[in-house]
mmCIF file of C-alpha atoms and ligand atoms in Angstrom:
data_model
loop_
_atom_site.group_PDB
_atom_site.id
_atom_site.type_symbol
_atom_site.label_atom_id
_atom_site.label_comp_id
_atom_site.label_asym_id
_atom_site.label_seq_id
_atom_site.Cartn_x
_atom_site.Cartn_y
_atom_site.Cartn_z
ATOM 1 C CA UNK L 116 97.482 40.706 82.433
ATOM 2 C CA UNK L 117 100.468 39.018 83.989
ATOM 3 C CA UNK L 118 100.276 36.420 86.718
ATOM 4 C CA UNK L 119 103.737 37.353 87.987
ATOM 5 C CA UNK L 120 103.283 38.199 91.711
ATOM 6 C CA UNK L 121 106.260 40.593 91.648
ATOM 7 C CA UNK L 122 104.432 42.915 89.275
ATOM 8 C CA UNK L 123 102.086 45.526 90.785
ATOM 9 C CA UNK L 124 98.453 44.487 90.578
ATOM 10 C CA UNK L 125 96.413 46.307 87.948
ATOM 11 C CA UNK L 126 92.922 45.606 89.209
ATOM 12 C CA UNK L 127 92.557 48.820 91.188
ATOM 13 C CA UNK L 128 93.053 52.375 89.985
ATOM 14 C CA UNK L 129 96.175 54.026 91.460
ATOM 15 C CA UNK L 130 95.477 55.930 94.663
ATOM 16 C CA UNK L 131 98.859 57.596 94.674
ATOM 17 C CA UNK L 132 101.914 57.976 92.537
ATOM 18 C CA UNK L 133 104.511 55.334 93.199
ATOM 19 C CA UNK L 134 107.853 57.045 93.162
ATOM 20 C CA UNK L 135 109.879 54.175 94.558
ATOM 21 C CA UNK L 136 110.635 50.848 93.049
ATOM 22 C CA UNK L 137 108.602 47.881 94.106
ATOM 23 C CA UNK L 138 109.974 44.602 95.339
ATOM 24 C CA UNK L 139 110.147 43.255 91.810
ATOM 25 C CA UNK L 140 112.239 46.224 90.730
ATOM 26 C CA UNK L 141 109.426 47.975 88.848
ATOM 27 C CA UNK L 142 108.608 51.587 89.788
ATOM 28 C CA UNK L 143 106.507 52.486 86.792
ATOM 29 C CA UNK L 144 102.864 53.558 86.788
ATOM 30 C CA UNK L 145 100.439 50.937 85.466
ATOM 31 C CA UNK L 146 98.595 51.344 82.164
ATOM 32 C CA UNK L 147 94.994 50.133 82.035
ATOM 33 C CA UNK L 148 94.255 50.320 78.331
ATOM 34 C CA UNK L 149 90.776 51.609 77.339
ATOM 35 C CA UNK L 150 89.953 52.711 80.897
ATOM 36 C CA UNK L 151 87.168 55.302 81.034
ATOM 37 C CA UNK L 152 89.265 58.206 82.282
ATOM 38 C CA UNK L 153 92.852 59.330 81.872
ATOM 39 C CA UNK L 154 93.458 58.948 85.610
ATOM 40 C CA UNK L 155 92.384 55.299 85.511
ATOM 41 C CA UNK L 156 94.223 54.623 82.247
ATOM 42 C CA UNK L 157 97.514 56.114 83.471
ATOM 43 C CA UNK L 158 100.193 57.845 81.403
ATOM 44 C CA UNK L 159 102.363 56.270 78.715
ATOM 45 C CA UNK L 160 105.949 56.815 79.853
ATOM 46 C CA UNK L 161 108.291 56.027 76.987
ATOM 47 C CA UNK L 162 111.168 58.377 77.639
ATOM 48 C CA UNK L 163 114.625 57.085 78.397
ATOM 49 C CA UNK L 164 115.494 59.808 80.936
ATOM 50 C CA UNK L 165 114.414 57.699 83.897
ATOM 51 C CA UNK L 166 114.411 54.004 83.079
ATOM 52 C CA UNK L 167 112.580 52.929 86.206
ATOM 53 C CA UNK L 168 109.580 55.062 85.213
ATOM 54 C CA UNK L 169 109.200 53.451 81.804
ATOM 55 C CA UNK L 170 105.990 51.451 81.388
ATOM 56 C CA UNK L 171 106.288 50.665 77.675
ATOM 57 C CA UNK L 172 108.591 48.911 75.219
ATOM 58 C CA UNK L 173 110.343 51.176 72.706
ATOM 59 C CA UNK L 174 110.497 54.940 72.765
ATOM 60 C CA UNK L 175 108.954 58.095 71.294
ATOM 61 C CA UNK L 176 109.097 59.612 67.793
ATOM 62 C CA UNK L 177 108.819 56.361 65.850
ATOM 63 C CA UNK L 178 111.716 55.895 63.421
ATOM 64 C CA UNK L 179 113.157 59.259 64.471
ATOM 65 C CA UNK L 180 114.180 57.698 67.769
ATOM 66 C CA UNK L 181 117.191 56.424 65.824
ATOM 67 C CA UNK L 182 118.160 59.998 64.869
ATOM 68 C CA UNK L 183 117.751 60.955 68.509
ATOM 69 C CA UNK L 184 120.226 58.210 69.367
ATOM 70 C CA UNK L 185 122.632 59.642 66.794
ATOM 71 C CA UNK L 186 122.227 63.099 68.320
ATOM 72 C CA UNK L 187 123.085 61.697 71.753
ATOM 73 C CA UNK L 188 125.961 59.607 70.368
ATOM 74 C CA UNK L 189 127.472 62.623 68.623
ATOM 75 C CA UNK L 190 127.197 64.738 71.769
ATOM 76 C CA UNK L 191 124.700 67.172 70.213
ATOM 77 C CA UNK L 192 121.917 66.165 72.619
ATOM 78 C CA UNK L 193 121.990 65.382 76.307
ATOM 79 C CA UNK L 194 120.416 61.985 77.013
ATOM 80 C CA UNK L 195 118.749 63.532 80.059
ATOM 81 C CA UNK L 196 117.105 66.410 78.157
ATOM 82 C CA UNK L 197 113.521 66.945 79.277
ATOM 83 C CA UNK L 198 111.145 68.660 76.876
ATOM 84 C CA UNK L 199 109.927 72.137 77.842
ATOM 85 C CA UNK L 200 106.283 71.916 76.730
ATOM 86 C CA UNK L 201 105.356 75.560 77.416
ATOM 87 C CA UNK L 202 102.729 76.790 74.883
ATOM 88 C CA UNK L 203 102.673 73.478 72.990
ATOM 89 C CA UNK L 204 99.121 72.465 73.947
ATOM 90 C CA UNK L 205 96.553 71.613 71.209
ATOM 91 C CA UNK L 206 94.886 74.445 69.256
ATOM 92 C CA UNK L 207 91.647 72.441 69.237
ATOM 93 C CA UNK L 208 90.308 70.073 71.855
ATOM 94 C CA UNK L 209 89.482 66.635 70.462
ATOM 95 C CA UNK L 210 87.366 64.329 72.608
ATOM 96 C CA UNK L 211 87.178 62.545 74.894
ATOM 97 C CA UNK L 212 84.710 60.402 72.947
ATOM 98 C CA UNK L 213 82.953 57.163 73.996
ATOM 99 C CA UNK L 214 85.089 55.232 71.468
ATOM 100 C CA UNK L 215 88.168 55.973 73.589
ATOM 101 C CA UNK L 216 87.055 53.430 76.159
ATOM 102 C CA UNK L 217 85.072 51.005 73.984
ATOM 103 C CA UNK L 218 86.987 47.722 74.166
ATOM 104 C CA UNK L 219 89.078 47.050 71.065
ATOM 105 C CA UNK L 220 88.151 50.288 69.280
ATOM 106 C CA UNK L 221 91.504 52.081 69.639
ATOM 107 C CA UNK L 222 94.581 49.878 69.930
ATOM 108 C CA UNK L 223 97.297 51.632 67.906
ATOM 109 C CA UNK L 224 97.411 55.160 69.329
ATOM 110 C CA UNK L 225 97.063 56.796 72.737
ATOM 111 C CA UNK L 226 93.730 58.656 72.891
ATOM 112 C CA UNK L 227 95.099 60.833 75.714
ATOM 113 C CA UNK L 228 98.339 61.548 73.851
ATOM 114 C CA UNK L 229 97.481 65.166 72.974
ATOM 115 C CA UNK L 230 96.404 66.370 76.406
ATOM 116 C CA UNK L 231 99.005 64.960 78.748
ATOM 117 C CA UNK L 232 99.656 68.363 80.362
ATOM 118 C CA UNK L 233 95.993 68.581 81.391
ATOM 119 C CA UNK L 234 95.220 64.997 82.312
ATOM 120 C CA UNK L 235 98.558 63.947 83.839
ATOM 121 C CA UNK L 236 99.528 67.202 85.557
ATOM 122 C CA UNK L 237 99.992 65.449 88.898
ATOM 123 C CA UNK L 238 102.309 62.827 87.464
ATOM 124 C CA UNK L 239 104.293 65.465 85.530
ATOM 125 C CA UNK L 240 104.686 67.505 88.724
ATOM 126 C CA UNK L 241 105.888 64.350 90.476
ATOM 127 C CA UNK L 242 108.759 64.065 88.011
ATOM 128 C CA UNK L 243 107.447 61.616 85.417
ATOM 129 C CA UNK L 244 108.786 62.523 81.967
ATOM 130 C CA UNK L 245 105.555 62.111 80.006
ATOM 131 C CA UNK L 246 105.668 63.134 76.344
ATOM 132 C CA UNK L 247 102.780 63.922 74.009
ATOM 133 C CA UNK L 248 102.292 61.316 71.265
ATOM 134 C CA UNK L 249 99.785 63.576 69.485
ATOM 135 C CA UNK L 250 100.125 67.251 68.535
ATOM 136 C CA UNK L 251 97.316 69.447 67.215
ATOM 137 C CA UNK L 252 97.944 72.706 65.359
ATOM 138 C CA UNK L 253 96.473 74.934 62.642
ATOM 139 C CA UNK L 254 97.800 75.704 59.193
ATOM 140 C CA UNK L 255 97.130 77.034 55.720
ATOM 141 C CA UNK L 256 97.740 74.470 52.980
ATOM 142 C CA UNK L 257 98.378 75.756 49.472
ATOM 143 C CA UNK L 258 98.318 73.345 46.519
ATOM 144 C CA UNK L 259 98.597 74.215 42.821
ATOM 145 C CA UNK L 260 95.644 71.894 42.060
ATOM 146 C CA UNK L 261 93.439 73.855 44.501
ATOM 147 C CA UNK L 262 94.514 77.164 42.927
ATOM 148 C CA UNK L 263 93.702 75.690 39.499
ATOM 149 C CA UNK L 264 90.274 74.611 40.805
ATOM 150 C CA UNK L 265 89.685 78.174 42.015
ATOM 151 C CA UNK L 266 90.711 79.633 38.667
ATOM 152 C CA UNK L 267 88.519 77.243 36.723
ATOM 153 C CA UNK L 268 85.550 77.910 39.008
ATOM 154 C CA UNK L 269 85.275 74.394 40.540
ATOM 155 C CA UNK L 270 86.096 75.928 43.922
ATOM 156 C CA UNK L 271 85.054 79.310 45.299
ATOM 157 C CA UNK L 272 86.934 81.320 47.891
ATOM 158 C CA UNK L 273 84.967 82.153 51.025
ATOM 159 C CA UNK L 274 87.673 83.614 53.239
ATOM 160 C CA UNK L 275 86.741 81.058 55.893
ATOM 161 C CA UNK L 276 87.739 77.628 54.570
ATOM 162 C CA UNK L 277 89.490 78.818 51.403
ATOM 163 C CA UNK L 278 91.188 82.156 50.767
ATOM 164 C CA UNK L 279 91.137 84.032 47.457
ATOM 165 C CA UNK L 280 94.806 83.096 47.112
ATOM 166 C CA UNK L 281 93.965 79.386 47.295
ATOM 167 C CA UNK L 282 95.010 78.626 50.876
ATOM 168 C CA UNK L 283 92.807 76.076 52.630
ATOM 169 C CA UNK L 284 92.492 76.541 56.407
ATOM 170 C CA UNK L 285 93.072 73.319 58.279
ATOM 171 C CA UNK L 286 93.555 71.849 61.703
ATOM 172 C CA UNK L 287 96.288 69.242 61.452
ATOM 173 C CA UNK L 288 97.030 66.476 63.887
ATOM 174 C CA UNK L 289 100.258 64.476 64.038
ATOM 175 C CA UNK L 290 99.939 61.051 65.650
ATOM 176 C CA UNK L 291 102.679 58.667 66.741
ATOM 177 C CA UNK L 292 101.888 54.964 66.952
ATOM 178 C CA UNK L 293 101.256 53.540 70.430
ATOM 179 C CA UNK L 294 100.349 49.858 70.252
ATOM 180 C CA UNK L 295 98.495 47.930 72.914
ATOM 181 C CA UNK L 296 99.919 44.537 72.014
ATOM 182 C CA UNK L 297 97.116 42.210 73.242
ATOM 183 C CA UNK L 298 94.534 44.000 71.063
ATOM 184 C CA UNK L 299 96.901 44.553 68.104
ATOM 185 C CA UNK L 300 97.438 40.773 68.068
ATOM 186 C CA UNK L 301 93.659 40.262 67.942
ATOM 187 C CA UNK L 302 93.372 42.533 64.885
ATOM 188 C CA UNK L 303 95.859 40.292 63.072
ATOM 189 C CA UNK L 304 94.311 37.035 64.285
ATOM 190 C CA UNK L 305 97.449 35.853 66.037
ATOM 191 C CA UNK L 306 98.388 35.288 69.662
ATOM 192 C CA UNK L 307 100.087 38.074 71.608
ATOM 193 C CA UNK L 308 102.998 35.704 72.279
ATOM 194 C CA UNK L 309 103.479 35.047 68.574
ATOM 195 C CA UNK L 310 103.193 38.743 67.715
ATOM 196 C CA UNK L 311 105.817 39.653 70.322
ATOM 197 C CA UNK L 312 108.216 36.941 69.193
ATOM 198 C CA UNK L 313 107.903 37.811 65.496
ATOM 199 C CA UNK L 314 108.272 41.559 66.143
ATOM 200 C CA UNK L 315 111.431 40.751 68.111
ATOM 201 C CA UNK L 316 112.874 38.401 65.507
ATOM 202 C CA UNK L 317 111.952 40.352 62.353
ATOM 203 C CA UNK L 318 113.504 43.566 63.683
ATOM 204 C CA UNK L 319 116.772 41.739 64.308
ATOM 205 C CA UNK L 320 116.172 41.539 68.049
ATOM 206 C CA UNK L 321 115.746 45.297 68.425
ATOM 207 C CA UNK L 322 113.505 45.188 71.530
ATOM 208 C CA UNK L 323 114.288 42.218 73.816
ATOM 209 C CA UNK L 324 111.522 43.347 76.223
ATOM 210 C CA UNK L 325 109.021 42.095 73.650
ATOM 211 C CA UNK L 326 109.938 38.596 74.763
ATOM 212 C CA UNK L 327 111.315 39.184 78.267
ATOM 213 C CA UNK L 328 108.753 41.610 79.737
ATOM 214 C CA UNK L 329 105.255 40.247 79.234
ATOM 215 C CA UNK L 330 104.113 42.695 81.935
ATOM 216 C CA UNK L 331 104.771 45.586 79.513
ATOM 217 C CA UNK L 332 101.803 45.509 77.150
ATOM 218 C CA UNK L 333 102.340 48.792 75.295
ATOM 219 C CA UNK L 334 104.870 49.145 72.451
ATOM 220 C CA UNK L 335 106.020 52.346 70.753
ATOM 221 C CA UNK L 336 107.080 50.857 67.398
ATOM 222 C CA UNK L 337 109.910 52.441 65.359
ATOM 223 C CA UNK L 338 107.670 53.261 62.394
ATOM 224 C CA UNK L 339 105.997 56.303 60.894
ATOM 225 C CA UNK L 340 102.689 57.557 62.203
ATOM 226 C CA UNK L 341 99.958 59.567 60.530
ATOM 227 C CA UNK L 342 98.770 63.126 60.035
ATOM 228 C CA UNK L 343 95.099 64.084 60.003
ATOM 229 C CA UNK L 344 94.105 67.217 58.065
ATOM 230 C CA UNK L 345 90.709 68.551 59.102
ATOM 231 C CA UNK L 346 88.773 70.995 56.924
ATOM 232 C CA UNK L 347 86.166 72.689 59.110
ATOM 233 C CA UNK L 348 85.506 72.247 62.828
ATOM 234 C CA UNK L 349 87.179 69.168 64.375
ATOM 235 C CA UNK L 350 84.240 68.624 66.764
ATOM 236 C CA UNK L 351 81.873 68.262 63.781
ATOM 237 C CA UNK L 352 83.645 65.020 62.848
ATOM 238 C CA UNK L 353 81.908 63.328 65.775
ATOM 239 C CA UNK L 354 78.432 64.498 64.790
ATOM 240 C CA UNK L 355 76.871 61.933 62.420
ATOM 241 C CA UNK L 356 74.289 64.548 61.377
ATOM 242 C CA UNK L 357 77.000 66.707 59.810
ATOM 243 C CA UNK L 358 78.183 65.648 56.350
ATOM 244 C CA UNK L 359 81.685 64.193 56.520
ATOM 245 C CA UNK L 360 83.886 63.861 53.449
ATOM 246 C CA UNK L 361 86.930 61.725 54.216
ATOM 247 C CA UNK L 362 89.942 60.107 52.610
ATOM 248 C CA UNK L 363 92.450 57.781 54.263
ATOM 249 C CA UNK L 364 95.613 58.078 52.169
ATOM 250 C CA UNK L 365 98.760 55.980 52.273
ATOM 251 C CA UNK L 366 102.014 57.781 51.595
ATOM 252 C CA UNK L 367 103.459 57.726 48.088
ATOM 253 C CA UNK L 368 106.371 60.139 48.062
ATOM 254 C CA UNK L 369 107.059 59.668 44.337
ATOM 255 C CA UNK L 370 103.587 60.849 43.345
ATOM 256 C CA UNK L 371 102.401 62.860 46.377
ATOM 257 C CA UNK L 372 105.471 65.116 46.399
ATOM 258 C CA UNK L 373 107.366 64.571 43.155
ATOM 259 C CA UNK L 374 104.482 64.125 40.697
ATOM 260 C CA UNK L 375 105.408 60.706 39.287
ATOM 261 C CA UNK L 376 102.771 59.639 36.730
ATOM 262 C CA UNK L 377 102.885 55.864 37.276
ATOM 263 C CA UNK L 378 100.139 55.961 39.905
ATOM 264 C CA UNK L 379 97.129 58.001 40.949
ATOM 265 C CA UNK L 380 98.224 58.918 44.487
ATOM 266 C CA UNK L 381 98.633 62.678 44.179
ATOM 267 C CA UNK L 382 95.616 63.134 41.885
ATOM 268 C CA UNK L 383 93.539 61.201 44.429
ATOM 269 C CA UNK L 384 94.933 63.244 47.302
ATOM 270 C CA UNK L 385 94.280 66.620 45.677
ATOM 271 C CA UNK L 386 90.848 65.465 44.465
ATOM 272 C CA UNK L 387 90.011 64.503 48.059
ATOM 273 C CA UNK L 388 91.214 67.876 49.345
ATOM 274 C CA UNK L 389 89.000 69.610 46.793
ATOM 275 C CA UNK L 390 86.046 67.460 47.902
ATOM 276 C CA UNK L 391 86.833 68.227 51.575
ATOM 277 C CA UNK L 392 86.892 71.985 50.953
ATOM 278 C CA UNK L 393 83.584 71.803 49.072
ATOM 279 C CA UNK L 394 82.131 69.671 51.874
ATOM 280 C CA UNK L 395 83.160 72.181 54.539
ATOM 281 C CA UNK L 396 81.701 75.002 52.469
ATOM 282 C CA UNK L 397 78.371 73.124 52.296
ATOM 283 C CA UNK L 398 78.274 73.190 56.099
ATOM 284 C CA UNK L 399 80.001 69.842 56.513
ATOM 285 C CA UNK L 400 83.496 68.851 57.538
ATOM 286 C CA UNK L 401 86.391 67.201 55.698
ATOM 287 C CA UNK L 402 89.183 64.864 56.747
ATOM 288 C CA UNK L 403 92.295 63.580 55.001
ATOM 289 C CA UNK L 404 94.253 61.144 57.109
ATOM 290 C CA UNK L 405 97.760 60.613 55.726
ATOM 291 C CA UNK L 406 99.549 57.427 56.786
ATOM 292 C CA UNK L 407 103.324 56.951 56.550
ATOM 293 C CA UNK L 408 103.108 53.610 54.735
ATOM 294 C CA UNK L 409 105.320 54.239 51.716
ATOM 295 C CA UNK L 410 104.917 51.914 48.743
ATOM 296 C CA UNK L 411 102.202 49.734 50.325
ATOM 297 C CA UNK L 412 104.402 49.717 53.431
ATOM 298 C CA UNK L 413 107.102 47.914 51.447
ATOM 299 C CA UNK L 414 109.299 51.004 51.171
ATOM 300 C CA UNK L 415 110.577 52.870 48.141
ATOM 301 C CA UNK L 416 113.461 50.527 47.276
ATOM 302 C CA UNK L 417 111.055 47.611 46.819
ATOM 303 C CA UNK L 418 108.619 49.877 44.997
ATOM 304 C CA UNK L 419 111.184 51.021 42.422
ATOM 305 C CA UNK L 420 112.404 47.431 41.919
ATOM 306 C CA UNK L 421 108.806 46.487 41.106
ATOM 307 C CA UNK L 422 108.501 49.367 38.618
ATOM 308 C CA UNK L 423 111.517 48.013 36.725
ATOM 309 C CA UNK L 424 110.193 44.447 36.845
ATOM 310 C CA UNK L 425 106.836 45.614 35.477
ATOM 311 C CA UNK L 426 108.296 47.632 32.638
ATOM 312 C CA UNK L 427 110.939 45.067 31.597
ATOM 313 C CA UNK L 428 108.737 41.966 31.615
ATOM 314 C CA UNK L 429 107.885 40.224 28.345
ATOM 315 C CA UNK L 430 104.797 41.881 26.893
ATOM 316 C CA UNK L 431 105.368 45.180 28.694
ATOM 317 C CA UNK L 432 103.543 46.726 31.661
ATOM 318 C CA UNK L 433 100.129 45.084 31.844
ATOM 319 C CA UNK L 434 97.398 45.144 34.469
ATOM 320 C CA UNK L 435 97.105 41.340 34.559
ATOM 321 C CA UNK L 436 100.691 41.124 35.907
ATOM 322 C CA UNK L 437 100.492 44.201 38.173
ATOM 323 C CA UNK L 438 100.038 42.410 41.508
ATOM 324 C CA UNK L 439 102.198 39.427 40.476
ATOM 325 C CA UNK L 440 105.254 41.600 39.919
ATOM 326 C CA UNK L 441 104.957 43.070 43.424
ATOM 327 C CA UNK L 442 104.499 39.621 44.920
ATOM 328 C CA UNK L 443 107.580 38.291 43.072
ATOM 329 C CA UNK L 444 109.789 40.974 44.605
ATOM 330 C CA UNK L 445 108.188 41.460 48.024
ATOM 331 C CA UNK L 446 106.548 38.091 48.727
ATOM 332 C CA UNK L 447 103.186 39.796 49.236
ATOM 333 C CA UNK L 448 101.045 42.099 47.137
ATOM 334 C CA UNK L 449 100.535 44.658 49.851
ATOM 335 C CA UNK L 450 101.784 45.137 53.433
ATOM 336 C CA UNK L 451 99.674 48.097 54.472
ATOM 337 C CA UNK L 452 97.206 45.937 56.381
ATOM 338 C CA UNK L 453 94.410 48.447 56.951
ATOM 339 C CA UNK L 454 93.464 46.766 60.269
ATOM 340 C CA UNK L 455 94.966 49.561 62.406
ATOM 341 C CA UNK L 456 93.933 52.447 60.121
ATOM 342 C CA UNK L 457 90.421 53.072 61.527
ATOM 343 C CA UNK L 458 91.742 53.844 65.029
ATOM 344 C CA UNK L 459 92.274 57.512 64.188
ATOM 345 C CA UNK L 460 88.697 57.737 62.870
ATOM 346 C CA UNK L 461 87.386 56.340 66.138
ATOM 347 C CA UNK L 462 89.692 58.658 68.054
ATOM 348 C CA UNK L 463 88.124 61.625 66.232
ATOM 349 C CA UNK L 464 84.700 60.359 67.346
ATOM 350 C CA UNK L 465 83.563 59.473 63.818
ATOM 351 C CA UNK L 466 80.441 57.251 63.543
ATOM 352 C CA UNK L 467 79.486 57.978 59.947
ATOM 353 C CA UNK L 468 81.348 58.938 56.772
ATOM 354 C CA UNK L 469 78.938 60.388 54.252
ATOM 355 C CA UNK L 470 81.426 60.529 51.379
ATOM 356 C CA UNK L 471 84.470 58.228 51.427
ATOM 357 C CA UNK L 472 86.897 59.377 48.734
ATOM 358 C CA UNK L 473 88.526 56.021 48.006
ATOM 359 C CA UNK L 474 88.219 53.041 45.688
ATOM 360 C CA UNK L 475 90.006 50.636 48.023
ATOM 361 C CA UNK L 476 87.879 47.718 49.171
ATOM 362 C CA UNK L 477 90.458 46.998 51.908
ATOM 363 C CA UNK L 478 90.040 50.483 53.393
ATOM 364 C CA UNK L 479 86.250 50.316 53.069
ATOM 365 C CA UNK L 480 86.093 46.903 54.734
ATOM 366 C CA UNK L 481 88.358 47.995 57.602
ATOM 367 C CA UNK L 482 86.363 51.169 58.246
ATOM 368 C CA UNK L 483 82.987 49.440 58.278
ATOM 369 C CA UNK L 484 84.387 46.600 60.434
ATOM 370 C CA UNK L 485 85.449 49.278 62.932
ATOM 371 C CA UNK L 486 81.836 50.280 63.496
ATOM 372 C CA UNK L 487 81.768 53.279 61.149
ATOM 373 C CA UNK L 488 79.008 53.642 58.585
ATOM 374 C CA UNK L 489 79.964 54.622 55.027
ATOM 375 C CA UNK L 490 77.148 56.158 53.009
ATOM 376 C CA UNK L 491 78.719 56.850 49.610
ATOM 377 C CA UNK L 492 82.039 55.989 47.949
ATOM 378 C CA UNK L 493 83.519 58.620 45.670
ATOM 379 C CA UNK L 494 86.014 57.558 43.012
ATOM 380 C CA UNK L 495 88.530 59.624 41.106
ATOM 381 C CA UNK L 496 87.287 61.444 37.990
ATOM 382 C CA UNK L 497 88.590 59.783 34.808
ATOM 383 C CA UNK L 498 90.356 62.904 33.549
ATOM 384 C CA UNK L 499 92.585 62.997 36.641
ATOM 385 C CA UNK L 500 94.193 59.596 35.938
ATOM 386 C CA UNK L 501 97.658 59.938 34.333
ATOM 387 C CA UNK L 502 98.079 57.779 31.185
ATOM 388 C CA UNK L 503 100.867 55.647 32.696
ATOM 389 C CA UNK L 504 98.720 54.971 35.790
ATOM 390 C CA UNK L 505 95.986 53.187 33.794
ATOM 391 C CA UNK L 506 97.755 49.850 34.428
ATOM 392 C CA UNK L 507 97.356 50.324 38.180
ATOM 393 C CA UNK L 508 93.741 51.478 37.885
ATOM 394 C CA UNK L 509 92.721 48.508 35.709
ATOM 395 C CA UNK L 510 94.491 46.027 37.984
ATOM 396 C CA UNK L 511 92.851 47.448 41.103
ATOM 397 C CA UNK L 512 89.371 47.498 39.610
ATOM 398 C CA UNK L 513 89.768 43.882 38.449
ATOM 399 C CA UNK L 514 90.924 42.954 41.967
ATOM 400 C CA UNK L 515 87.745 44.274 43.559
ATOM 401 C CA UNK L 516 88.374 47.977 44.117
ATOM 402 C CA UNK L 517 85.228 50.059 44.010
ATOM 403 C CA UNK L 518 84.217 51.518 40.660
ATOM 404 C CA UNK L 519 80.862 52.832 39.490
ATOM 405 C CA UNK L 520 81.907 52.003 35.888
ATOM 406 C CA UNK L 521 82.789 48.809 34.007
ATOM 407 C CA UNK L 522 85.346 46.376 35.432
ATOM 408 C CA UNK L 523 88.063 45.617 32.820
ATOM 409 C CA UNK L 524 87.849 42.166 31.188
ATOM 410 C CA UNK L 525 90.637 39.550 31.281
ATOM 411 C CA UNK L 526 91.515 40.453 27.671
ATOM 412 C CA UNK L 527 91.674 44.162 28.562
ATOM 413 C CA UNK L 528 94.078 43.432 31.415
ATOM 414 C CA UNK L 529 96.564 41.746 29.091
ATOM 415 C CA UNK L 530 97.049 44.847 26.923
ATOM 416 C CA UNK L 531 100.246 46.767 27.622
ATOM 417 C CA UNK L 532 99.231 50.233 28.703
ATOM 418 C CA UNK L 533 102.242 51.409 30.693
ATOM 419 C CA UNK L 534 105.233 53.176 29.200
ATOM 420 C CA UNK L 535 108.458 51.261 28.698
ATOM 421 C CA UNK L 536 111.564 52.339 30.616
ATOM 422 C CA UNK L 537 113.123 54.216 27.714
ATOM 423 C CA UNK L 538 109.991 55.976 26.559
HETATM 424 ZN ZN1 LIG A 651 101.574 56.189 44.210
#
């Protein structure tokens, strides 16, 4: 909260919509993060169509805001275009859940972002350009691994969750990041002032308001968001009595889409989808949450540089050097920082995950620290690990990733198991 007397007080819920600028030059609606109702919380206004209405730093669509700028610059898009949201409302209602207003539970997305037409109808009618930051739709997802599981008898079609042709029925939810800076800073054990200054400096000064407008506490960062794929009824996610199978997956384009064999990302993803379908068919519900955090959030250029460094080093690609090689290139072993990941689980009302399809101790620790119980951890079956990915698997197990089997010894880790570059 700011002590600046020129900024509208935030203590009281708004009684009316302020259409005119205040003495300090601010005409925007206040945001009271984690308030119990949408009306008390207030809308997130991140559009650039009316600057005086903006109550956040940054703008919508994450990194795609830059493409929007290109579209405006090239004359293809009018800067004043207002979205026509007819028929775009969610196919399934999610929440509201108690977690939405529990202090500190959700700090990196807007819980009301899917239902703005319902909860902020008055403000929309008054001319505020409020955009959804969450969209909910339904889809069929068809994967060759699921079809193979059907053919081999591991999965059975039921016409409800899985068709005879191998299409899984899902509800999918796209989420853009919306950061409440005071609480994001707490998750990273730094001060809000330091977080703002570093965000400003490390993006080359992209958002001066980070340092000049301490009254604006919400930031729409120019990064990718996440997509949640739900197998079964979305409302069952919030019922701890119903078996939930879940995976939180970080993007790996090389494996997820193109089938690269140096890691286990796609095998883990398709294994989790198979587990989710089976879970739904047992009367449970499944969830795969897919985060746009390519290459441990280091990006693909860094990732490919590390691949070369691993394969060219003296002694070949070994598990004992796996994390070192990343750290040499990137300065850190991993930049995914799972601290913000559990927000979507809390948004979906989840209290208990019966089967977490993940080996990652960082994900497990973040989920349990966010107040969610994990009953069982499910690791990837041995036969699904590509030969060249054994280096990664050994390194992760030695570093503390969950495994029900034996942890590789120091001697084991020194053996070259990865292919060379020319092989
Ligand atoms: Zn991968």
